[in-house]
Short mmCIF file of N, CA and C and ligand atoms in Angstrom, two decimals:
data_model
loop_
_atom_site.label_atom_id
_atom_site.label_comp_id
_atom_site.label_asym_id
_atom_site.label_seq_id
_atom_site.Cartn_x
_atom_site.Cartn_y
_atom_site.Cartn_z
N UNK A 1 295.01 123.93 130.08
CA UNK A 1 293.80 124.65 130.18
C UNK A 1 293.08 124.66 131.85
N UNK A 2 293.56 125.64 132.35
CA UNK A 2 293.04 125.64 133.86
C UNK A 2 291.95 126.39 134.12
N UNK A 3 291.02 126.00 135.31
CA UNK A 3 289.58 126.60 135.62
C UNK A 3 289.90 127.94 136.08
N UNK A 4 289.01 129.01 135.75
CA UNK A 4 288.75 130.48 136.39
C UNK A 4 288.77 130.22 138.04
N UNK A 5 289.43 131.30 138.34
CA UNK A 5 288.89 131.30 140.06
C UNK A 5 287.61 131.37 140.27
N UNK A 6 286.57 132.24 139.60
CA UNK A 6 285.08 132.03 140.05
C UNK A 6 284.50 130.51 139.60
N UNK A 7 285.04 129.83 138.69
CA UNK A 7 284.61 128.45 138.73
C UNK A 7 285.09 127.62 139.59
N UNK A 8 286.28 127.73 139.92
CA UNK A 8 286.84 127.03 140.91
C UNK A 8 286.15 127.16 142.16
N UNK A 9 285.70 128.32 142.17
CA UNK A 9 284.68 128.59 143.70
C UNK A 9 283.23 127.99 143.57
N UNK A 10 282.73 127.74 142.20
CA UNK A 10 281.65 127.48 142.19
C UNK A 10 281.59 125.78 142.64
N UNK A 11 282.61 125.10 142.15
CA UNK A 11 282.91 123.64 142.32
C UNK A 11 283.18 123.59 143.76
N UNK A 12 284.22 124.44 144.26
CA UNK A 12 284.37 124.53 145.82
C UNK A 12 283.69 124.22 146.95
N UNK A 13 282.50 125.33 146.65
CA UNK A 13 281.57 125.88 147.21
C UNK A 13 280.39 124.70 147.67
N UNK A 14 280.39 123.67 146.15
CA UNK A 14 279.41 122.81 146.49
C UNK A 14 279.35 121.84 147.11
N UNK A 15 281.04 121.33 147.16
CA UNK A 15 281.28 120.42 147.77
C UNK A 15 281.32 120.34 149.36
N UNK A 16 280.79 119.27 150.27
CA UNK A 16 280.25 119.54 151.78
C UNK A 16 281.62 118.66 152.36
N UNK A 17 281.96 119.41 153.59
CA UNK A 17 282.63 118.50 154.45
C UNK A 17 281.85 117.47 155.38
N UNK A 18 281.69 116.56 155.50
CA UNK A 18 281.31 116.03 156.56
C UNK A 18 282.43 114.98 157.75
N UNK A 19 282.09 115.55 158.73
CA UNK A 19 283.00 115.65 159.99
C UNK A 19 282.83 113.82 160.38
N UNK A 20 284.33 113.27 160.65
CA UNK A 20 283.72 111.81 161.34
C UNK A 20 283.01 110.86 160.64
N UNK A 21 283.26 110.98 159.05
CA UNK A 21 282.53 109.81 158.36
C UNK A 21 284.04 109.55 157.36
N UNK A 22 284.21 107.97 157.17
CA UNK A 22 283.22 106.85 157.78
C UNK A 22 283.74 106.63 159.40
N UNK A 23 284.72 107.26 159.73
CA UNK A 23 285.01 106.82 161.17
C UNK A 23 285.99 108.25 161.71
N UNK A 24 285.70 108.29 162.87
CA UNK A 24 286.22 109.40 163.49
C UNK A 24 287.67 109.70 163.29
N UNK A 25 287.83 111.47 163.10
CA UNK A 25 289.03 111.85 162.78
C UNK A 25 288.81 112.18 161.20
N UNK A 26 288.36 111.39 160.50
CA UNK A 26 288.17 111.94 158.88
C UNK A 26 287.15 112.70 158.67
N UNK A 27 287.67 113.94 157.70
CA UNK A 27 286.80 114.79 157.32
C UNK A 27 286.46 114.27 155.79
N UNK A 28 285.48 113.70 155.76
CA UNK A 28 284.72 113.16 154.31
C UNK A 28 284.57 113.98 153.50
N UNK A 29 284.79 114.24 152.07
CA UNK A 29 284.78 115.25 151.44
C UNK A 29 283.29 114.94 150.26
N UNK A 30 282.10 115.40 150.36
CA UNK A 30 281.09 114.86 149.76
C UNK A 30 280.60 115.05 148.45
N UNK A 31 280.81 114.86 147.74
CA UNK A 31 280.55 115.38 146.14
C UNK A 31 278.97 115.13 145.61
N UNK A 32 278.28 114.51 146.64
CA UNK A 32 277.06 114.11 146.13
C UNK A 32 276.06 115.95 145.96
N UNK A 33 276.70 116.66 146.75
CA UNK A 33 276.33 117.95 146.58
C UNK A 33 276.62 118.73 145.47
N UNK A 34 277.58 118.37 144.84
CA UNK A 34 278.09 118.69 143.63
C UNK A 34 277.25 118.41 142.51
N UNK A 35 276.90 117.02 142.68
CA UNK A 35 276.15 116.23 141.48
C UNK A 35 274.74 116.89 141.50
N UNK A 36 274.10 116.99 142.77
CA UNK A 36 272.91 117.52 142.81
C UNK A 36 272.65 119.12 142.42
N UNK A 37 273.85 119.64 141.82
CA UNK A 37 273.79 121.09 141.63
C UNK A 37 274.11 121.38 140.31
N UNK A 38 273.34 121.70 139.50
CA UNK A 38 273.34 121.49 138.01
C UNK A 38 274.51 122.41 137.54
N UNK A 39 274.35 123.74 138.24
CA UNK A 39 275.62 124.84 137.73
C UNK A 39 276.82 124.15 138.26
N UNK A 40 277.28 123.83 139.41
CA UNK A 40 278.61 123.11 139.72
C UNK A 40 278.90 121.77 138.75
N UNK A 41 278.28 120.95 138.49
CA UNK A 41 278.01 119.57 137.81
C UNK A 41 278.69 120.05 136.22
N UNK A 42 277.97 121.24 135.71
CA UNK A 42 278.03 121.51 134.43
C UNK A 42 279.77 122.31 134.09
N UNK A 43 279.61 123.18 135.34
CA UNK A 43 281.12 124.15 135.20
C UNK A 43 282.49 122.63 135.46
N UNK A 44 282.01 121.65 136.14
CA UNK A 44 283.24 120.96 136.15
C UNK A 44 283.30 119.96 134.87
N UNK A 45 282.19 119.70 134.12
CA UNK A 45 282.21 118.53 133.05
C UNK A 45 282.75 119.49 132.00
N UNK A 46 282.22 120.60 131.85
CA UNK A 46 282.76 121.77 130.76
C UNK A 46 284.11 121.75 130.83
N UNK A 47 284.58 121.97 132.00
CA UNK A 47 286.18 122.51 132.15
C UNK A 47 287.08 121.04 131.71
N UNK A 48 286.10 119.95 132.13
CA UNK A 48 287.20 118.38 131.66
C UNK A 48 287.24 118.20 130.32
N UNK A 49 285.73 118.59 129.74
CA UNK A 49 285.78 118.50 128.46
C UNK A 49 286.61 119.30 127.73
N UNK A 50 286.94 120.62 128.10
CA UNK A 50 287.74 121.62 127.24
C UNK A 50 288.70 121.50 127.46
N UNK A 51 289.50 120.61 128.28
CA UNK A 51 291.05 120.23 129.15
C UNK A 51 291.34 118.99 128.02
N UNK A 52 290.36 117.88 127.85
CA UNK A 52 290.79 116.76 127.34
C UNK A 52 290.40 116.54 125.99
N UNK A 53 289.90 117.45 125.43
CA UNK A 53 289.11 117.13 124.01
C UNK A 53 290.58 117.15 122.68
N UNK A 54 291.48 117.74 123.26
CA UNK A 54 292.78 117.78 122.61
C UNK A 54 293.59 116.53 123.17
N UNK A 55 293.44 115.99 123.86
CA UNK A 55 294.20 114.62 124.37
C UNK A 55 294.30 113.53 123.37
N UNK A 56 293.66 113.64 122.41
CA UNK A 56 293.51 112.32 121.50
C UNK A 56 293.25 111.15 122.30
N UNK A 57 292.34 110.73 123.23
CA UNK A 57 292.30 109.92 123.94
C UNK A 57 291.84 109.00 123.57
N UNK A 58 291.61 107.58 123.85
CA UNK A 58 290.80 106.37 123.38
C UNK A 58 289.77 105.91 124.52
N UNK A 59 290.39 105.88 125.94
CA UNK A 59 289.63 105.46 126.71
C UNK A 59 289.61 106.40 128.13
N UNK A 60 288.76 106.67 128.85
CA UNK A 60 288.85 106.95 130.21
C UNK A 60 288.60 105.84 131.23
N UNK A 61 289.24 105.59 132.17
CA UNK A 61 289.38 104.59 132.88
C UNK A 61 289.11 105.26 134.41
N UNK A 62 287.67 104.74 135.07
CA UNK A 62 287.32 105.36 136.13
C UNK A 62 287.44 104.37 137.36
N UNK A 63 287.94 105.26 138.51
CA UNK A 63 288.38 104.41 139.81
C UNK A 63 286.81 104.23 140.36
N UNK A 64 286.49 102.92 140.99
CA UNK A 64 285.40 102.55 142.16
C UNK A 64 285.41 103.26 142.95
N UNK A 65 284.13 104.03 143.34
CA UNK A 65 283.24 104.16 142.69
C UNK A 65 282.82 105.48 142.13
N UNK A 66 283.43 106.81 142.86
CA UNK A 66 282.88 107.92 142.51
C UNK A 66 283.68 108.26 141.19
N UNK A 67 284.50 107.67 140.73
CA UNK A 67 285.43 107.99 139.46
C UNK A 67 284.73 107.43 138.29
N UNK A 68 283.77 106.71 138.68
CA UNK A 68 282.77 106.14 137.61
C UNK A 68 281.87 107.51 136.99
N UNK A 69 281.60 108.34 137.93
CA UNK A 69 280.23 109.19 137.71
C UNK A 69 280.98 110.12 136.71
N UNK A 70 282.16 110.76 136.87
CA UNK A 70 282.96 111.70 136.25
C UNK A 70 283.43 110.88 134.94
N UNK A 71 284.01 109.89 135.00
CA UNK A 71 284.99 109.33 134.11
C UNK A 71 283.76 108.83 132.90
N UNK A 72 282.65 108.20 133.31
CA UNK A 72 281.45 107.95 132.38
C UNK A 72 280.85 109.13 131.42
N UNK A 73 280.97 110.27 132.59
CA UNK A 73 280.29 111.38 131.84
C UNK A 73 281.03 112.31 130.71
N UNK A 74 282.44 111.96 131.11
CA UNK A 74 283.37 112.97 130.46
C UNK A 74 283.54 111.47 129.23
N UNK A 75 283.62 110.48 129.42
CA UNK A 75 283.66 109.62 128.20
C UNK A 75 283.04 109.88 127.02
N UNK A 76 281.47 110.01 127.68
CA UNK A 76 280.40 110.28 126.76
C UNK A 76 280.53 111.50 125.97
N UNK A 77 281.11 112.55 126.73
CA UNK A 77 281.04 113.98 125.84
C UNK A 77 281.91 113.89 124.75
N UNK A 78 283.27 113.13 124.97
CA UNK A 78 284.48 113.14 124.19
C UNK A 78 284.13 111.98 123.26
N UNK A 79 283.10 111.14 123.34
CA UNK A 79 282.55 109.94 122.55
C UNK A 79 283.87 109.16 122.44
N UNK A 80 284.19 108.65 123.50
CA UNK A 80 285.25 107.88 123.48
C UNK A 80 284.56 106.27 124.55
N UNK A 81 285.35 105.72 124.90
CA UNK A 81 285.07 104.60 125.59
C UNK A 81 285.78 104.77 127.11
N UNK A 82 285.06 103.88 127.95
CA UNK A 82 284.80 103.88 129.21
C UNK A 82 285.25 102.30 130.02
N UNK A 83 286.33 102.44 130.88
CA UNK A 83 286.73 101.24 131.45
C UNK A 83 286.40 101.44 133.04
N UNK A 84 286.03 100.66 133.80
CA UNK A 84 285.74 100.73 135.31
C UNK A 84 286.86 99.64 136.15
N UNK A 85 287.68 100.48 136.46
CA UNK A 85 288.58 99.83 137.41
C UNK A 85 287.98 99.55 138.89
N UNK A 86 287.87 98.42 139.64
CA UNK A 86 287.13 98.02 140.42
C UNK A 86 287.49 97.77 141.66
N UNK A 87 287.20 97.55 142.97
CA UNK A 87 287.66 96.94 144.16
C UNK A 87 287.37 95.15 143.65
N UNK A 88 288.32 94.89 144.30
CA UNK A 88 288.29 93.22 144.09
C UNK A 88 286.62 92.30 144.18
N UNK A 89 286.80 91.52 143.67
CA UNK A 89 285.32 90.76 143.42
C UNK A 89 284.29 91.16 142.79
N UNK A 90 284.21 92.31 142.30
CA UNK A 90 283.06 92.59 141.27
C UNK A 90 283.33 92.77 139.82
N UNK A 91 284.32 92.20 139.22
CA UNK A 91 284.22 92.17 137.95
C UNK A 91 283.97 90.46 137.54
N UNK A 92 283.17 90.22 136.59
CA UNK A 92 282.68 88.97 136.45
C UNK A 92 283.63 88.08 135.79
N UNK A 93 284.44 88.56 134.50
CA UNK A 93 285.34 88.13 133.80
C UNK A 93 286.69 87.82 134.52
N UNK A 94 287.80 87.67 133.42
CA UNK A 94 289.38 87.44 134.02
C UNK A 94 289.87 88.69 134.15
N UNK A 95 290.25 88.79 135.14
CA UNK A 95 290.90 89.85 135.43
C UNK A 95 292.36 90.01 135.97
N UNK A 96 292.99 91.51 135.85
CA UNK A 96 294.40 91.52 136.47
C UNK A 96 294.17 92.52 137.64
N UNK A 97 295.14 92.06 138.75
CA UNK A 97 294.83 92.73 140.01
C UNK A 97 296.15 93.23 140.57
N UNK A 98 296.11 94.16 141.24
CA UNK A 98 297.13 94.69 142.27
C UNK A 98 296.95 95.08 143.70
N UNK A 99 297.42 94.66 144.75
CA UNK A 99 297.14 94.84 146.07
C UNK A 99 297.78 96.15 146.33
N UNK A 100 296.99 96.52 147.26
CA UNK A 100 297.97 97.83 147.81
C UNK A 100 297.63 98.11 149.53
N UNK A 101 298.26 98.71 149.94
CA UNK A 101 298.21 98.77 151.50
C UNK A 101 297.17 100.01 152.05
N UNK A 102 296.88 99.61 153.28
CA UNK A 102 295.59 100.31 153.80
C UNK A 102 296.07 100.77 155.24
N UNK A 103 295.75 101.72 155.66
CA UNK A 103 296.27 101.91 157.11
C UNK A 103 296.25 100.79 158.04
N UNK A 104 295.31 99.99 157.76
CA UNK A 104 294.94 98.55 158.36
C UNK A 104 295.04 97.76 157.42
N UNK A 105 295.85 96.79 157.20
CA UNK A 105 295.59 95.86 156.33
C UNK A 105 295.85 95.99 154.79
N UNK A 106 295.02 95.35 153.93
CA UNK A 106 295.11 95.77 152.23
C UNK A 106 293.83 95.72 151.59
N UNK A 107 294.17 96.14 150.37
CA UNK A 107 292.77 95.99 149.66
C UNK A 107 293.34 95.97 148.17
N UNK A 108 292.43 95.76 147.22
CA UNK A 108 293.06 95.09 145.96
C UNK A 108 292.00 96.05 144.61
N UNK A 109 292.42 96.47 143.53
CA UNK A 109 291.85 96.65 142.61
C UNK A 109 292.28 95.74 141.30
N UNK A 110 290.98 95.85 140.47
CA UNK A 110 291.34 95.06 139.38
C UNK A 110 290.65 95.54 138.08
N UNK A 111 290.89 95.03 137.19
CA UNK A 111 290.26 95.53 135.64
C UNK A 111 290.28 94.18 134.84
N UNK A 112 289.33 94.25 134.08
CA UNK A 112 289.09 93.27 133.13
C UNK A 112 290.37 92.92 132.07
N UNK A 113 290.80 91.72 132.07
CA UNK A 113 292.21 91.42 131.05
C UNK A 113 291.86 92.33 129.59
N UNK A 114 290.71 91.64 129.06
CA UNK A 114 290.58 92.50 128.23
C UNK A 114 289.83 94.11 127.93
N UNK A 115 289.70 94.71 129.02
CA UNK A 115 289.31 95.65 129.18
C UNK A 115 289.39 96.83 127.72
N UNK A 116 290.50 96.92 127.54
CA UNK A 116 291.12 97.77 126.32
C UNK A 116 290.86 97.13 125.41
N UNK A 117 290.44 95.98 124.87
CA UNK A 117 290.01 95.32 123.49
C UNK A 117 291.44 94.94 123.28
N UNK A 118 292.65 94.69 123.72
CA UNK A 118 293.66 94.33 123.40
C UNK A 118 294.44 95.30 122.69
N UNK A 119 294.21 96.54 122.62
CA UNK A 119 294.58 97.74 122.02
C UNK A 119 295.91 98.25 122.99
N UNK A 120 297.02 97.76 122.55
CA UNK A 120 298.11 97.77 123.42
C UNK A 120 298.84 99.32 123.48
N UNK A 121 298.65 100.35 122.26
CA UNK A 121 298.82 101.54 122.32
C UNK A 121 297.94 102.73 122.68
N UNK A 122 296.76 102.02 123.06
CA UNK A 122 295.61 103.10 123.45
C UNK A 122 296.17 104.25 124.80
N UNK A 123 295.62 105.35 124.15
CA UNK A 123 295.79 106.50 125.19
C UNK A 123 294.79 106.42 126.24
N UNK A 124 294.92 106.68 127.21
CA UNK A 124 293.95 106.57 128.52
C UNK A 124 294.42 107.42 129.59
N UNK A 125 293.26 108.14 129.64
CA UNK A 125 293.06 108.85 130.95
C UNK A 125 292.32 108.34 132.24
N UNK A 126 293.06 108.24 133.41
CA UNK A 126 292.59 107.76 134.74
C UNK A 126 292.04 109.01 135.37
N UNK A 127 290.95 108.29 136.24
CA UNK A 127 289.96 109.50 136.79
C UNK A 127 289.32 109.24 138.12
N UNK A 128 289.52 110.02 139.11
CA UNK A 128 288.73 109.68 140.43
C UNK A 128 288.72 111.00 141.06
N UNK A 129 287.37 110.66 142.37
CA UNK A 129 287.26 112.05 142.82
C UNK A 129 288.32 112.75 143.57
N UNK A 130 289.03 111.93 144.31
CA UNK A 130 289.77 112.39 145.29
C UNK A 130 291.15 111.66 145.40
N UNK A 131 292.17 112.27 145.45
CA UNK A 131 293.61 111.89 145.76
C UNK A 131 294.12 112.07 147.24
N UNK A 132 294.16 111.12 148.01
CA UNK A 132 294.33 111.10 149.46
C UNK A 132 296.05 110.76 149.58
N UNK A 133 296.05 109.40 150.18
CA UNK A 133 297.39 109.02 150.23
C UNK A 133 297.88 108.56 148.73
N UNK A 134 297.35 108.32 147.71
CA UNK A 134 297.55 107.79 146.50
C UNK A 134 297.51 106.48 146.18
N UNK A 135 297.27 105.87 147.23
CA UNK A 135 297.55 104.07 147.42
C UNK A 135 296.71 103.63 146.40
N UNK A 136 295.16 104.12 146.19
CA UNK A 136 294.15 103.45 145.04
C UNK A 136 294.81 103.77 143.81
N UNK A 137 295.19 105.12 143.57
CA UNK A 137 295.51 105.44 142.33
C UNK A 137 296.76 104.97 142.12
N UNK A 138 297.55 104.56 142.79
CA UNK A 138 298.90 103.80 142.24
C UNK A 138 298.87 102.74 141.86
N UNK A 139 297.96 102.03 142.95
CA UNK A 139 297.74 100.57 142.50
C UNK A 139 296.76 100.73 140.56
N UNK A 140 295.83 101.65 140.86
CA UNK A 140 295.32 101.55 139.51
C UNK A 140 296.17 101.61 138.11
N UNK A 141 297.02 102.93 138.60
CA UNK A 141 298.36 103.41 137.21
C UNK A 141 299.21 102.04 137.15
N UNK A 142 299.49 101.05 137.87
CA UNK A 142 300.18 99.92 137.96
C UNK A 142 299.42 98.81 137.21
N UNK A 143 298.07 99.10 137.50
CA UNK A 143 297.10 97.80 136.57
C UNK A 143 297.12 98.21 135.27
N UNK A 144 296.77 99.80 134.76
CA UNK A 144 296.83 99.76 133.76
C UNK A 144 298.06 99.41 132.79
N UNK A 145 299.37 99.84 133.41
CA UNK A 145 300.39 99.48 132.91
C UNK A 145 301.06 98.34 132.65
N UNK A 146 300.16 97.60 133.76
CA UNK A 146 300.64 96.23 133.49
C UNK A 146 299.81 95.52 131.97
N UNK A 147 298.89 96.02 131.86
CA UNK A 147 298.20 95.74 130.45
C UNK A 147 298.96 96.47 128.95
N UNK A 148 299.82 97.32 129.33
CA UNK A 148 300.92 97.61 128.14
C UNK A 148 300.16 99.09 127.64
N UNK A 149 299.29 99.82 128.37
CA UNK A 149 298.36 100.63 128.19
C UNK A 149 299.22 102.28 128.14
N UNK A 150 299.07 103.15 127.35
CA UNK A 150 299.45 104.32 127.50
C UNK A 150 298.97 105.36 128.65
N UNK A 151 299.34 105.39 129.88
CA UNK A 151 298.56 106.09 130.73
C UNK A 151 298.98 107.30 130.25
N UNK A 152 298.62 108.22 130.01
CA UNK A 152 298.56 109.72 129.51
C UNK A 152 298.38 110.93 130.61
N UNK A 153 297.28 110.76 131.63
CA UNK A 153 297.31 111.46 132.77
C UNK A 153 296.28 110.93 133.71
N UNK A 154 296.74 111.33 134.94
CA UNK A 154 295.55 110.91 136.02
C UNK A 154 294.95 112.46 136.56
N UNK A 155 293.35 112.19 136.71
CA UNK A 155 292.89 113.54 136.88
C UNK A 155 292.24 113.50 138.06
N UNK A 156 292.48 114.28 139.19
CA UNK A 156 291.43 114.20 140.37
C UNK A 156 290.75 115.57 140.79
N UNK A 157 289.46 115.42 141.24
CA UNK A 157 288.94 116.75 141.38
C UNK A 157 289.42 117.18 142.75
N UNK A 158 289.64 116.87 143.65
CA UNK A 158 290.27 117.07 144.65
C UNK A 158 291.47 116.38 145.42
N UNK A 159 292.24 117.19 145.61
CA UNK A 159 293.88 116.55 146.50
C UNK A 159 294.38 116.98 147.69
N UNK A 160 294.33 115.95 148.82
CA UNK A 160 294.13 116.68 150.09
C UNK A 160 295.93 116.58 149.95
N UNK A 161 296.53 117.59 149.73
CA UNK A 161 297.92 117.92 149.87
C UNK A 161 298.69 117.35 150.51
N UNK A 162 298.18 117.55 151.78
CA UNK A 162 299.14 116.71 152.89
C UNK A 162 299.27 115.55 153.10
N UNK A 163 298.64 114.94 152.24
CA UNK A 163 299.04 113.33 152.51
C UNK A 163 299.92 113.03 151.23
N UNK A 164 300.52 113.87 150.26
CA UNK A 164 301.44 113.81 149.51
C UNK A 164 301.13 112.61 148.25
N UNK A 165 299.93 112.23 148.12
CA UNK A 165 299.58 111.22 147.08
C UNK A 165 300.01 111.40 145.72
N UNK A 166 300.16 112.79 145.22
CA UNK A 166 300.49 113.26 144.07
C UNK A 166 302.24 112.61 143.82
N UNK A 167 302.83 112.59 144.78
CA UNK A 167 304.25 112.09 144.64
C UNK A 167 304.24 110.70 144.26
N UNK A 168 303.31 109.84 144.76
CA UNK A 168 303.21 108.24 144.46
C UNK A 168 302.53 108.27 143.01
N UNK A 169 301.77 109.11 142.32
CA UNK A 169 301.00 108.83 141.07
C UNK A 169 301.98 109.21 140.20
N UNK A 170 302.49 110.36 140.72
CA UNK A 170 303.69 111.02 139.42
C UNK A 170 304.65 110.13 139.26
N UNK A 171 304.89 109.14 139.89
CA UNK A 171 306.03 108.11 139.23
C UNK A 171 305.45 107.26 138.29
N UNK A 172 304.20 107.50 137.96
CA UNK A 172 303.55 106.87 136.82
C UNK A 172 303.15 107.47 135.77
N UNK A 173 302.83 108.43 135.82
CA UNK A 173 301.69 109.47 134.87
C UNK A 173 301.68 111.12 135.37
N UNK A 174 301.63 111.91 134.39
CA UNK A 174 301.36 112.98 134.94
C UNK A 174 299.76 113.09 135.79
N UNK A 175 299.75 114.20 136.64
CA UNK A 175 298.75 114.27 137.62
C UNK A 175 298.29 115.72 137.46
N UNK A 176 296.90 115.78 137.32
CA UNK A 176 296.37 116.70 137.13
C UNK A 176 295.32 116.90 138.37
N UNK A 177 295.40 117.96 139.01
CA UNK A 177 294.44 118.10 140.08
C UNK A 177 293.29 119.51 140.04
N UNK A 178 292.05 119.49 140.50
CA UNK A 178 291.40 120.58 140.08
C UNK A 178 291.46 121.68 141.42
N UNK A 179 291.17 120.96 142.49
CA UNK A 179 291.05 122.02 143.70
C UNK A 179 292.12 121.19 144.84
N UNK A 180 292.90 122.04 145.02
CA UNK A 180 294.15 121.55 145.89
C UNK A 180 293.83 121.90 147.41
N UNK A 181 293.78 121.20 148.43
CA UNK A 181 293.16 121.36 149.72
C UNK A 181 294.29 120.89 150.76
P1 AMP B 1 293.76 107.09 148.71
O1 AMP B 1 294.07 105.73 148.27
O2 AMP B 1 294.29 107.27 150.05
O3 AMP B 1 294.41 107.93 147.79
O4 AMP B 1 292.54 107.47 148.58
C1 AMP B 1 291.56 107.82 147.68
C2 AMP B 1 290.20 106.90 147.93
O5 AMP B 1 289.51 107.06 148.94
C3 AMP B 1 289.21 107.67 146.49
O6 AMP B 1 288.55 106.67 145.99
C4 AMP B 1 288.44 108.54 147.55
O7 AMP B 1 287.21 108.56 146.67
C5 AMP B 1 288.38 107.97 148.89
N1 AMP B 1 288.68 108.89 150.18
C6 AMP B 1 289.79 109.09 150.70
N2 AMP B 1 289.68 110.10 151.74
C7 AMP B 1 288.58 110.66 151.38
C8 AMP B 1 287.96 111.83 152.14
N3 AMP B 1 288.65 112.46 152.88
N4 AMP B 1 286.80 111.86 151.48
C9 AMP B 1 286.18 111.45 150.45
N5 AMP B 1 286.78 110.37 149.78
C10 AMP B 1 287.92 110.03 150.29
#
């Protein structure tokens, strides 16, 4: 299920570019202007609900931090459970973690060991706002797989196609992106 051109425009018009944030040379895609635009937010959530209602999912796994906003809202619409994948040091109980390389140095994502309630066959959709190099999503996908979970698809609102993150993530699962830039 794809979005109509009109609906894509409503969503893309609601996202603003902030130049040189958080550092010089980066064009930051600011989705706060989508969230405070009730028409755009509804168009997006209606689309996600329509697409994923037939996927027979058990959990949505949202990536820290903007993936929580869309992921938790979608889980509620689908009446299923939500799991946060967090940056290192935020989760209080026993975790599994996965390191990944940044431009300078490393970062880590982690998830609670019991996040999926020990349900090995669980069908999970992973979600984040934006796919750039794919480093974060690649590590998050590896984490989910470490727990023997069935990662059905990875969904991103925005895809910075020139960074080719999709290639990395599609080694683990299908990738669905709403707006390709
Ligand atoms: P990456 O690991 O390179 O795919 O980066 C993806 C993560 O960084 C996502 O969680 C995004 O929210 C964030 N991110 C990377 N680049 C941008 C950007 N240009 N605008 C907004 N968020 C970004």
